[in-house]
Amino acid sequence: NYPTRLRRLTEAILIDGYINYSTEVKGLRETSIKTNLRAFRAFFNWAAKNGIIEESPMKNIQIGQAKSPAVETFTSEQIIELLAQPNLETFVGLRDYTILVTLLETGIRLRELVDIEIGDVRFNDSQILVHRKNGHDRLVPFQSRMAKVLRKYVSIRGKSESEALFITHDDGKMSRKAVQDRIAKYGRMANITNVRCSPHTFRHTFAKMSIRNGADVFALQKILGHQTLDMVRTYVNLFSTEVAEAHRKFSPMENLYRRNSVR
């Protein structure tokens, strides 16, 4: 089965599954990623030369650009359209709306989202305890609009055998794929075709909107959970030349609702 699996590797998989993951989740330095990519390229060239694969999936990947060359984000108008899709009269719709709001307001990763437990939500100081695989848990703040949404969802959610914050109809913890599928569905409903509707796009959008609203680079690093400033610097270079203040001022949800008359 090895050759078959190897043939399934594509340029997109390498960029999303290795380059972006190594940069944003593992926090590896660019030099380390480049070193590994060179080893990958040598291996794929060998595999192509020996007929195991038709051509190297790294054929068009420039090792000089360790990070993905493009960072996809939503526009404010697209976010408003996405938030308008869930049916708030149903449990699933309210749950999904809360997921979208949480991703936008906090910028957390998909795995971190599904791992949030009901006891991790701290309404008293408006923070969520976010768990990392490496044990480096962190507190992520949220503001009043998200607090209102969360309180309503938690009330409707009620008691459950599952400790997970986001649950299914049968009280099971939502899977990563389920969250991805729901967001993709709302993207189709909103007729968004020029950007991938995914949790990771929300993360990039959080970074973009936060920086443009004046986020402090060190506060942003802590909130996003990056071990180094490398990725945050990338965001700053892409989206702004000025960074200054804290989450209360740069909150994506707060600023979105100030500027646009939406629910």
Short mmCIF file of C-alpha atoms in Angstrom, two decimals:
data_model
loop_
_atom_site.label_atom_id
_atom_site.label_comp_id
_atom_site.label_asym_id
_atom_site.label_seq_id
_atom_site.Cartn_x
_atom_site.Cartn_y
_atom_site.Cartn_z
CA ASN A 1 0.00 0.00 0.00
CA TYR A 2 2.98 2.31 0.45
CA PRO A 3 3.40 3.36 -3.19
CA THR A 4 -0.36 3.97 -3.47
CA ARG A 5 -0.37 6.25 -0.43
CA LEU A 6 2.74 8.03 -1.68
CA ARG A 7 1.06 8.71 -5.01
CA ARG A 8 -1.79 10.41 -3.21
CA LEU A 9 0.47 13.16 -1.90
CA THR A 10 -0.08 16.45 -3.67
CA GLU A 11 1.40 19.91 -3.52
CA ALA A 12 -1.67 21.16 -1.63
CA ILE A 13 -1.35 18.39 0.97
CA LEU A 14 2.30 19.25 1.57
CA ILE A 15 1.53 22.94 1.96
CA ASP A 16 -1.45 22.45 4.30
CA GLY A 17 -0.37 19.24 5.99
CA TYR A 18 3.27 20.06 6.55
CA ILE A 19 4.26 23.67 5.88
CA ASN A 20 1.25 25.37 7.48
CA TYR A 21 1.01 22.78 10.26
CA SER A 22 4.71 23.10 11.10
CA THR A 23 4.51 26.87 11.09
CA GLU A 24 1.26 27.46 12.90
CA VAL A 25 0.72 24.41 15.11
CA LYS A 26 4.22 23.16 15.86
CA GLY A 27 5.81 26.60 15.78
CA LEU A 28 8.91 25.37 13.93
CA ARG A 29 11.40 27.92 12.71
CA GLU A 30 11.62 28.61 9.01
CA THR A 31 15.16 27.19 8.83
CA SER A 32 13.97 23.85 10.26
CA ILE A 33 11.10 23.67 7.79
CA LYS A 34 13.43 24.41 4.87
CA THR A 35 15.84 21.70 6.01
CA ASN A 36 13.04 19.15 6.14
CA LEU A 37 11.69 20.26 2.77
CA ARG A 38 15.07 19.69 1.17
CA ALA A 39 15.06 16.15 2.56
CA PHE A 40 11.52 15.64 1.25
CA ARG A 41 12.51 16.91 -2.18
CA ALA A 42 15.45 14.51 -2.37
CA PHE A 43 13.21 11.60 -1.38
CA PHE A 44 10.45 12.49 -3.85
CA ASN A 45 13.00 12.93 -6.64
CA TRP A 46 14.36 9.46 -5.84
CA ALA A 47 10.82 8.01 -5.82
CA ALA A 48 10.04 9.59 -9.20
CA LYS A 49 13.33 8.39 -10.68
CA ASN A 50 12.58 4.82 -9.60
CA GLY A 51 9.00 4.84 -10.91
CA ILE A 52 7.30 4.76 -7.50
CA ILE A 53 5.50 8.02 -8.31
CA GLU A 54 5.00 9.79 -11.61
CA GLU A 55 6.43 13.11 -10.49
CA SER A 56 7.45 14.86 -7.29
CA PRO A 57 4.61 16.71 -5.52
CA MET A 58 7.28 19.26 -4.61
CA LYS A 59 7.92 20.10 -8.25
CA ASN A 60 6.45 23.61 -7.92
CA ILE A 61 7.20 24.28 -4.25
CA GLN A 62 9.90 26.88 -3.72
CA ILE A 63 11.92 25.94 -0.66
CA GLY A 64 12.92 29.56 -0.30
CA GLN A 65 9.31 30.19 0.62
CA ALA A 66 8.82 27.89 3.57
CA LYS A 67 5.47 29.35 4.42
CA SER A 68 2.38 29.24 2.27
CA PRO A 69 2.59 32.15 -0.19
CA ALA A 70 -1.03 33.15 0.36
CA VAL A 71 -3.03 33.69 3.55
CA GLU A 72 -6.73 33.42 2.80
CA THR A 73 -9.12 35.59 4.81
CA PHE A 74 -12.77 36.55 4.79
CA THR A 75 -13.98 40.06 4.10
CA SER A 76 -16.30 41.72 6.63
CA GLU A 77 -19.16 41.25 4.19
CA GLN A 78 -18.43 37.53 3.88
CA ILE A 79 -18.33 37.12 7.65
CA ILE A 80 -21.70 38.81 7.96
CA GLU A 81 -23.11 36.48 5.31
CA LEU A 82 -21.68 33.42 7.08
CA LEU A 83 -23.10 34.51 10.43
CA ALA A 84 -26.50 34.98 8.83
CA GLN A 85 -26.75 31.35 7.65
CA PRO A 86 -27.35 29.27 10.83
CA ASN A 87 -30.98 28.95 11.91
CA LEU A 88 -30.95 30.36 15.42
CA GLU A 89 -34.36 28.85 16.16
CA THR A 90 -32.78 25.37 16.31
CA PHE A 91 -30.18 23.86 18.64
CA VAL A 92 -27.88 22.95 15.74
CA GLY A 93 -28.15 26.43 14.27
CA LEU A 94 -27.42 28.17 17.56
CA ARG A 95 -24.53 25.78 18.23
CA ASP A 96 -23.05 26.42 14.79
CA TYR A 97 -23.50 30.17 15.14
CA THR A 98 -21.67 30.01 18.47
CA ILE A 99 -18.86 28.05 16.81
CA LEU A 100 -18.49 30.68 14.08
CA VAL A 101 -18.48 33.49 16.63
CA THR A 102 -15.93 31.69 18.81
CA LEU A 103 -13.58 31.11 15.88
CA LEU A 104 -13.84 34.74 14.81
CA GLU A 105 -13.44 36.23 18.29
CA THR A 106 -10.60 34.02 19.53
CA GLY A 107 -8.68 32.80 16.47
CA ILE A 108 -8.23 29.37 18.05
CA ARG A 109 -7.35 26.25 16.06
CA LEU A 110 -9.90 23.61 15.09
CA ARG A 111 -8.49 21.01 17.46
CA GLU A 112 -8.51 23.54 20.27
CA LEU A 113 -12.14 24.42 19.53
CA VAL A 114 -13.46 20.86 19.73
CA ASP A 115 -11.40 20.20 22.88
CA ILE A 116 -13.00 23.04 24.85
CA GLU A 117 -14.95 21.68 27.80
CA ILE A 118 -17.91 23.34 29.46
CA GLY A 119 -15.78 24.08 32.54
CA ASP A 120 -13.16 25.85 30.42
CA VAL A 121 -15.48 28.79 29.78
CA ARG A 122 -14.84 31.40 32.46
CA PHE A 123 -17.63 33.95 32.29
CA ASN A 124 -16.41 35.75 35.42
CA ASP A 125 -13.27 37.05 33.71
CA SER A 126 -14.39 36.54 30.08
CA GLN A 127 -11.75 33.97 29.14
CA ILE A 128 -11.61 30.45 27.74
CA LEU A 129 -8.99 27.95 28.85
CA VAL A 130 -7.60 26.53 25.61
CA HIS A 131 -5.71 23.23 25.71
CA ARG A 132 -2.61 22.48 23.67
CA LYS A 133 -1.20 19.04 22.86
CA ASN A 134 2.15 20.00 24.36
CA GLY A 135 0.52 20.98 27.62
CA HIS A 136 1.05 24.71 27.08
CA ASP A 137 -2.52 25.68 27.89
CA ARG A 138 -3.47 29.34 27.58
CA LEU A 139 -6.31 31.68 28.46
CA VAL A 140 -7.96 33.39 25.50
CA PRO A 141 -10.16 36.46 26.15
CA PHE A 142 -13.53 37.23 24.66
CA GLN A 143 -15.73 40.31 24.82
CA SER A 144 -19.35 41.10 25.67
CA ARG A 145 -20.99 40.16 22.35
CA MET A 146 -19.47 36.70 22.35
CA ALA A 147 -20.28 36.33 26.06
CA LYS A 148 -23.95 36.93 25.27
CA VAL A 149 -23.90 34.32 22.50
CA LEU A 150 -22.06 31.80 24.68
CA ARG A 151 -24.44 32.24 27.61
CA LYS A 152 -27.44 31.63 25.38
CA TYR A 153 -25.86 28.52 23.83
CA VAL A 154 -24.80 27.10 27.20
CA SER A 155 -28.34 27.63 28.49
CA ILE A 156 -29.88 25.83 25.50
CA ARG A 157 -27.20 23.12 25.59
CA GLY A 158 -28.19 22.25 29.14
CA LYS A 159 -26.80 19.26 31.00
CA SER A 160 -25.01 16.58 29.03
CA GLU A 161 -23.08 13.40 29.64
CA SER A 162 -20.30 14.95 27.57
CA GLU A 163 -17.96 17.55 29.06
CA ALA A 164 -17.36 19.01 25.60
CA LEU A 165 -18.71 22.51 25.04
CA PHE A 166 -19.85 21.79 21.50
CA ILE A 167 -21.91 18.63 21.29
CA THR A 168 -24.11 16.75 18.84
CA HIS A 169 -27.81 15.92 19.16
CA ASP A 170 -26.93 12.66 20.93
CA ASP A 171 -24.63 14.38 23.45
CA GLY A 172 -21.42 13.33 21.71
CA LYS A 173 -18.41 15.60 21.33
CA MET A 174 -18.33 17.24 17.91
CA SER A 175 -15.56 15.94 15.69
CA ARG A 176 -13.17 18.13 13.74
CA LYS A 177 -14.65 16.89 10.48
CA ALA A 178 -18.16 17.75 11.63
CA VAL A 179 -17.10 21.33 12.35
CA GLN A 180 -15.30 21.58 9.00
CA ASP A 181 -18.36 20.23 7.18
CA ARG A 182 -20.72 22.66 8.90
CA ILE A 183 -18.58 25.68 8.05
CA ALA A 184 -18.17 24.51 4.45
CA LYS A 185 -21.96 24.12 4.23
CA TYR A 186 -22.57 27.67 5.42
CA GLY A 187 -19.98 28.89 2.94
CA ARG A 188 -21.96 27.29 0.12
CA MET A 189 -25.19 28.76 1.48
CA ALA A 190 -23.56 32.20 1.55
CA ASN A 191 -22.28 31.71 -2.03
CA ILE A 192 -18.67 32.28 -0.97
CA THR A 193 -16.49 30.81 -3.72
CA ASN A 194 -13.27 32.80 -3.77
CA VAL A 195 -11.97 31.67 -0.39
CA ARG A 196 -12.03 28.34 1.43
CA CYS A 197 -14.64 28.32 4.18
CA SER A 198 -12.76 26.57 6.96
CA PRO A 199 -11.77 27.03 10.62
CA HIS A 200 -8.26 27.96 9.52
CA THR A 201 -9.57 30.79 7.36
CA PHE A 202 -11.31 32.13 10.46
CA ARG A 203 -7.96 32.01 12.27
CA HIS A 204 -6.27 34.03 9.54
CA THR A 205 -9.21 36.43 9.50
CA PHE A 206 -8.97 36.92 13.26
CA ALA A 207 -5.32 37.85 12.84
CA LYS A 208 -6.03 40.23 9.96
CA MET A 209 -8.91 42.03 11.67
CA SER A 210 -7.08 42.19 15.00
CA ILE A 211 -3.99 43.77 13.45
CA ARG A 212 -6.03 46.25 11.46
CA ASN A 213 -7.91 47.16 14.64
CA GLY A 214 -4.64 47.87 16.45
CA ALA A 215 -3.61 44.59 18.10
CA ASP A 216 -0.36 44.43 20.03
CA VAL A 217 1.94 41.91 18.39
CA PHE A 218 2.89 40.21 21.67
CA ALA A 219 -0.71 39.98 22.86
CA LEU A 220 -1.63 38.49 19.49
CA GLN A 221 1.15 35.92 19.74
CA LYS A 222 -0.11 34.85 23.16
CA ILE A 223 -3.75 34.66 22.07
CA LEU A 224 -2.94 32.67 18.91
CA GLY A 225 -0.64 30.33 20.85
CA HIS A 226 2.43 30.73 18.63
CA GLN A 227 5.69 29.76 20.30
CA THR A 228 7.62 32.30 18.25
CA LEU A 229 6.78 35.64 16.66
CA ASP A 230 7.54 34.40 13.14
CA MET A 231 3.95 33.82 12.03
CA VAL A 232 2.67 36.94 13.81
CA ARG A 233 5.28 38.99 11.95
CA THR A 234 4.00 37.47 8.73
CA TYR A 235 0.49 38.61 9.59
CA VAL A 236 1.74 42.10 10.47
CA ASN A 237 3.68 42.37 7.22
CA LEU A 238 0.61 41.28 5.27
CA PHE A 239 -2.06 43.29 7.01
CA SER A 240 -0.63 46.35 8.74
CA THR A 241 2.34 48.54 9.60
CA GLU A 242 1.04 49.69 12.98
CA VAL A 243 0.30 47.58 16.07
CA ALA A 244 -0.55 48.93 19.51
CA GLU A 245 -3.34 47.88 21.85
CA ALA A 246 -5.07 45.02 23.65
CA HIS A 247 -7.95 42.65 22.91
CA ARG A 248 -10.73 44.86 24.25
CA LYS A 249 -10.01 47.36 21.49
CA PHE A 250 -9.15 45.00 18.62
CA SER A 251 -11.90 42.40 19.26
CA PRO A 252 -13.12 41.29 15.80
CA MET A 253 -16.68 40.70 17.01
CA GLU A 254 -16.96 44.07 18.78
CA ASN A 255 -15.67 46.03 15.80
CA LEU A 256 -17.72 44.03 13.30
CA TYR A 257 -20.92 44.91 15.12
CA ARG A 258 -19.97 48.55 15.62
CA ARG A 259 -19.49 49.05 11.89
CA ASN A 260 -22.24 46.85 10.53
CA SER A 261 -25.86 46.62 11.60
CA VAL A 262 -26.16 42.84 12.06
CA ARG A 263 -27.56 40.57 14.75
#
